[in-house]
């Protein structure tokens, strides 16, 4: 696949009134949409069509037009404030869209919720809620059994298997508030796995975790890929992107470029995404690039002490 690039994102977004109403777009039959827009595939796990998100009538993310590749690990990269988390939340309907539509395997997202697993940012969760790790993971089965029905023994066994998969089975009865940050992140990953979805959207799963948790997450992502599932992951570390992801999507309020990781992380694409001065690095025969910060960055998660490891 050839990487695709867009024009440099403008400094000032267009007004929200410049975009069509999402309600009018949602009324269009998906078959008619794909006939009108042949560049989009009805087989894509996630198809985003001209999505714009606005806060207080000011667009913060606009003209997002993207089909996620099936069975791939995709990293969403960009500077702070680029709209990475907003893209995920907009696709899930967690924030209102000023325009655009989202299709999952060619159908409206609202009809395909059970096929989409979500791992939110750890900071956005109320960890003081009195619930055990096993209970949290069992919530991932609600898409299959319904919210008001009791969790059966079979579903609890499935939840335990997911905890085992992320190395947290010994903490099943522990209150979620008593776990460390890395352990909490693993539990939420297990909850997404319990849903048994075809598409996973993950918002900064590697943020502020210990090395053991980072390895566990990478292992799970690779297992999901082997099963033919698709994962879109908001990520912040350019150095690890070539190792973790098959493809990347570079974002700065608009899509700057997307495609195979090594072909897309070019100096030009990164400069248009991050701006500032770029320092080229050579690693294992590959040319990588990163923005040179004014102050030294904090140590990466791999350098953190393994205090969160179970």
Coordinates of C-alpha atoms in Angstrom, one line a residue:
X1 CA 0.0 0.0 0.0
X2 CA 1.3 3.4 -1.0
X3 CA 1.3 6.0 1.8
X4 CA -1.1 8.9 1.2
X5 CA -0.4 12.5 2.1
X6 CA -2.7 15.5 2.5
X7 CA -1.9 19.2 2.2
X8 CA -0.4 20.8 5.2
X9 CA -3.2 21.5 7.8
X10 CA -4.2 25.1 7.8
X11 CA -3.5 27.1 10.8
X12 CA -7.1 28.4 11.2
X13 CA -10.0 25.9 10.8
X14 CA -13.0 26.8 8.7
X15 CA -16.2 27.8 10.6
X16 CA -18.5 25.0 11.8
X17 CA -21.2 26.4 9.5
X18 CA -19.1 25.4 6.5
X19 CA -19.8 21.7 7.1
X20 CA -23.0 19.8 6.2
X21 CA -25.3 18.5 8.9
X22 CA -24.4 14.9 10.1
X23 CA -28.2 14.2 10.2
X24 CA -28.6 14.7 6.5
X25 CA -25.6 12.5 5.8
X26 CA -26.8 9.7 8.1
X27 CA -30.0 9.4 6.2
X28 CA -28.2 8.2 3.1
X29 CA -28.3 4.5 2.5
X30 CA -24.9 2.9 3.0
X31 CA -25.1 1.2 -0.4
X32 CA -25.8 4.6 -2.1
X33 CA -22.9 6.1 -0.1
X34 CA -20.4 3.5 -1.3
X35 CA -21.7 3.8 -4.9
X36 CA -21.1 7.6 -4.7
X37 CA -17.8 7.3 -2.9
X38 CA -16.0 4.3 -4.5
X39 CA -12.7 5.2 -2.7
X40 CA -14.4 3.9 0.5
X41 CA -14.8 0.1 0.9
X42 CA -17.8 -1.5 2.5
X43 CA -15.4 -4.2 3.8
X44 CA -13.4 -1.7 5.8
X45 CA -13.6 -2.3 9.6
X46 CA -13.9 1.4 10.1
X47 CA -14.8 3.9 7.4
X48 CA -14.9 7.6 8.4
X49 CA -16.4 10.0 5.8
X50 CA -15.6 13.7 6.1
X51 CA -15.9 13.8 9.8
X52 CA -15.6 17.2 11.6
X53 CA -15.7 17.7 15.4
X54 CA -16.3 21.2 16.8
X55 CA -16.3 22.5 20.3
X56 CA -18.2 25.7 20.9
X57 CA -18.7 26.0 17.2
X58 CA -15.0 25.9 16.5
X59 CA -13.7 22.9 14.6
X60 CA -10.9 21.0 16.4
X61 CA -10.8 18.2 13.9
X62 CA -12.0 18.4 10.3
X63 CA -12.2 16.7 6.9
X64 CA -11.3 13.2 8.4
X65 CA -11.7 10.8 5.5
X66 CA -10.2 7.4 6.2
X67 CA -10.7 3.7 5.8
X68 CA -8.9 1.5 8.4
X69 CA -7.1 -1.5 6.9
X70 CA -8.5 -4.9 7.9
X71 CA -6.4 -7.1 10.2
X72 CA -3.7 -4.4 10.8
X73 CA -2.3 -2.5 13.8
X74 CA -2.6 1.2 13.2
X75 CA -0.9 3.9 15.3
X76 CA -2.5 7.3 15.4
X77 CA 0.3 9.8 15.9
X78 CA 0.5 13.6 16.2
X79 CA 1.4 16.4 18.6
X80 CA -0.6 17.3 21.7
X81 CA -3.9 18.9 20.8
X82 CA -3.9 17.4 17.3
X83 CA -7.2 15.6 17.9
X84 CA -6.0 12.0 18.3
X85 CA -8.4 11.2 21.2
X86 CA -11.1 13.3 19.6
X87 CA -10.9 11.2 16.5
X88 CA -11.5 8.0 18.5
X89 CA -14.3 9.6 20.5
X90 CA -15.9 11.0 17.4
X91 CA -15.9 7.6 15.7
X92 CA -17.6 6.1 18.8
X93 CA -20.1 8.9 19.1
X94 CA -18.8 9.9 22.5
X95 CA -18.6 13.5 21.2
X96 CA -21.0 15.1 18.8
X97 CA -20.0 15.3 15.1
X98 CA -20.5 18.6 13.3
X99 CA -20.5 16.7 10.1
X100 CA -19.6 13.3 8.6
X101 CA -20.6 9.7 9.2
X102 CA -18.9 6.6 10.5
X103 CA -19.5 3.1 9.2
X104 CA -18.3 -0.2 10.6
X105 CA -18.0 -3.0 8.1
X106 CA -20.3 -1.0 5.8
X107 CA -23.0 -0.4 8.4
X108 CA -23.8 2.5 10.7
X109 CA -21.8 2.3 13.9
X110 CA -25.0 2.4 16.0
X111 CA -25.9 -1.0 14.5
X112 CA -22.4 -2.5 15.0
X113 CA -21.5 -1.5 18.6
X114 CA -20.9 -5.1 19.7
X115 CA -18.2 -5.4 17.0
X116 CA -16.2 -2.4 18.4
X117 CA -14.1 -2.7 21.6
X118 CA -12.9 0.5 23.3
X119 CA -10.0 1.1 25.7
X120 CA -10.3 4.7 27.1
X121 CA -7.5 6.8 28.6
X122 CA -6.9 5.8 32.1
X123 CA -7.2 9.3 33.3
X124 CA -10.8 9.5 32.1
X125 CA -12.0 6.7 34.3
X126 CA -13.4 7.0 37.9
X127 CA -11.3 4.4 39.6
X128 CA -13.0 4.9 43.0
X129 CA -16.1 3.0 41.8
X130 CA -16.4 0.0 44.2
X131 CA -16.1 -2.9 41.7
X132 CA -13.6 -5.8 41.4
X133 CA -11.3 -6.4 38.5
X134 CA -13.3 -9.4 37.4
X135 CA -16.5 -7.3 37.5
X136 CA -14.9 -4.7 35.2
X137 CA -13.8 -7.3 32.7
X138 CA -17.3 -9.0 32.8
X139 CA -18.7 -5.7 31.6
X140 CA -17.2 -6.4 28.3
X141 CA -19.7 -9.2 27.9
X142 CA -22.7 -6.9 28.3
X143 CA -22.7 -6.3 24.5
X144 CA -23.6 -10.0 24.2
X145 CA -25.9 -10.6 27.2
X146 CA -27.5 -7.1 27.8
X147 CA -27.1 -4.7 30.7
X148 CA -30.0 -6.0 32.8
X149 CA -29.2 -9.7 32.6
X150 CA -27.1 -11.5 35.2
X151 CA -23.6 -12.6 34.2
X152 CA -23.6 -16.3 33.7
X153 CA -20.9 -18.7 34.8
X154 CA -19.8 -19.1 31.2
X155 CA -19.4 -15.3 30.8
X156 CA -17.4 -15.1 34.1
X157 CA -15.1 -17.9 32.9
X158 CA -14.6 -15.9 29.7
X159 CA -13.8 -12.8 31.8
X160 CA -11.3 -14.8 33.8
X161 CA -9.6 -16.1 30.7
X162 CA -9.2 -12.5 29.5
X163 CA -7.6 -11.5 32.9
X164 CA -5.3 -14.4 32.5
X165 CA -4.4 -13.3 29.0
X166 CA -3.1 -9.9 30.4
X167 CA -1.4 -11.5 33.4
X168 CA -4.0 -10.3 36.0
X169 CA -5.9 -13.4 37.0
X170 CA -4.4 -13.3 40.5
X171 CA -6.0 -9.9 41.0
X172 CA -9.5 -10.9 39.9
X173 CA -11.1 -10.2 43.3
X174 CA -9.1 -7.0 44.0
X175 CA -11.0 -3.7 44.0
X176 CA -10.1 -1.8 40.9
X177 CA -9.1 1.2 43.0
X178 CA -6.5 -0.8 44.8
X179 CA -4.6 -1.6 41.7
X180 CA -1.6 0.3 40.3
X181 CA -1.9 2.4 37.1
X182 CA -0.4 -0.3 34.9
X183 CA -2.6 -3.0 36.4
X184 CA -5.7 -0.9 35.9
X185 CA -4.7 -0.4 32.2
X186 CA -4.4 -4.2 31.8
X187 CA -7.8 -4.7 33.4
X188 CA -9.4 -2.3 30.9
X189 CA -7.6 -4.1 28.0
X190 CA -9.0 -7.4 29.3
X191 CA -12.5 -5.8 29.3
X192 CA -12.1 -5.0 25.7
X193 CA -10.9 -8.5 24.9
X194 CA -13.9 -9.9 26.7
X195 CA -16.2 -8.2 24.2
X196 CA -14.6 -10.4 21.5
X197 CA -14.9 -7.5 18.9
X198 CA -13.6 -7.3 15.4
X199 CA -12.4 -3.7 15.7
X200 CA -10.6 -2.2 18.7
X201 CA -10.1 1.5 19.4
X202 CA -7.5 2.3 22.1
X203 CA -6.8 5.7 23.5
X204 CA -3.2 6.0 24.7
X205 CA -2.9 2.4 26.2
X206 CA 0.8 2.8 26.6
X207 CA 0.7 6.1 28.5
X208 CA 2.4 6.1 31.9
X209 CA 2.7 2.3 32.2
X210 CA 5.6 0.2 33.4
X211 CA 7.7 -1.9 31.0
X212 CA 5.9 -5.2 31.9
X213 CA 2.5 -3.7 31.1
X214 CA 3.9 -2.3 27.8
X215 CA 5.1 -5.7 26.8
X216 CA 1.8 -7.3 27.8
X217 CA -0.1 -4.8 25.7
X218 CA 2.1 -5.3 22.7
X219 CA 1.7 -9.1 23.0
X220 CA -2.1 -8.8 23.1
X221 CA -2.1 -6.5 20.0
X222 CA -0.1 -9.0 18.0
X223 CA -2.4 -11.8 19.0
X224 CA -5.4 -9.7 17.9
X225 CA -3.7 -9.1 14.5
X226 CA -3.0 -12.8 14.1
X227 CA -6.7 -13.4 14.6
X228 CA -7.5 -10.9 11.8
X229 CA -8.8 -8.2 14.0
X230 CA -8.1 -4.5 13.5
X231 CA -6.7 -2.1 16.1
X232 CA -6.4 1.6 16.0
X233 CA -4.2 2.9 18.8
X234 CA -3.6 6.5 19.8
X235 CA 0.2 6.6 20.5
X236 CA 2.7 9.2 21.5
X237 CA 6.2 7.6 21.0
X238 CA 7.6 7.9 17.4
X239 CA 10.5 5.7 18.4
X240 CA 8.4 2.6 19.1
X241 CA 5.9 3.1 16.3
X242 CA 7.8 1.1 13.6
X243 CA 8.1 -1.8 16.0
X244 CA 4.5 -1.8 17.2
X245 CA 2.4 -0.8 14.2
X246 CA 1.9 -2.0 10.6
X247 CA 0.5 1.3 9.5
X248 CA 0.3 4.8 11.0
X249 CA -2.1 7.8 10.6
X250 CA -0.4 11.1 11.1
X251 CA -2.8 13.7 12.5
X252 CA -2.7 17.4 13.2
X253 CA -6.4 18.5 13.2
X254 CA -6.6 17.0 9.8
X255 CA -5.0 13.8 8.4
X256 CA -1.5 14.7 7.2
X257 CA -0.6 11.2 5.9
X258 CA -1.3 7.6 6.4
X259 CA 0.0 4.3 5.2
X260 CA 2.7 1.6 6.0
X261 CA 4.7 2.8 8.9
X262 CA 8.2 2.8 7.5
X263 CA 7.1 4.5 4.3
X264 CA 4.9 7.1 6.0
X265 CA 7.3 8.2 8.8
X266 CA 9.3 10.4 6.4
X267 CA 11.0 13.6 7.5
X268 CA 8.7 15.7 5.3
X269 CA 5.5 14.0 6.8
X270 CA 6.8 14.4 10.3
X271 CA 7.7 18.0 9.8
X272 CA 4.2 18.8 8.5
X273 CA 2.7 16.9 11.4
X274 CA 4.8 18.1 14.3
X275 CA 6.4 21.3 12.9
X276 CA 9.6 22.6 14.6
X277 CA 13.1 21.1 14.1
X278 CA 13.4 17.4 13.4
X279 CA 16.4 15.3 14.3
X280 CA 16.8 12.3 12.1
X281 CA 17.7 9.1 13.8
X282 CA 19.0 5.9 12.3
X283 CA 17.9 2.7 14.0
X284 CA 18.4 -0.8 12.7
X285 CA 18.9 0.5 9.2
X286 CA 15.7 2.6 9.2
X287 CA 15.5 6.4 9.2
X288 CA 13.2 7.6 11.9
X289 CA 12.5 11.2 12.9
X290 CA 11.4 13.0 16.0
X291 CA 10.8 16.5 17.1
X292 CA 13.7 18.0 19.1
X293 CA 12.2 19.4 22.3
X294 CA 13.5 22.4 24.1
X295 CA 13.8 20.4 27.3
X296 CA 14.8 16.8 27.7
X297 CA 11.7 14.5 27.6
X298 CA 10.8 12.3 30.5
X299 CA 12.1 8.7 30.4
X300 CA 10.1 6.3 28.2
X301 CA 7.9 3.7 29.8
X302 CA 10.6 1.1 29.1
X303 CA 12.9 3.0 31.3
X304 CA 10.4 3.3 34.2
X305 CA 10.8 1.0 37.1
X306 CA 8.5 -2.0 37.1
X307 CA 6.5 -0.9 40.1
X308 CA 3.2 -1.6 38.3
X309 CA 4.1 -5.2 37.4
X310 CA 2.0 -7.8 39.2

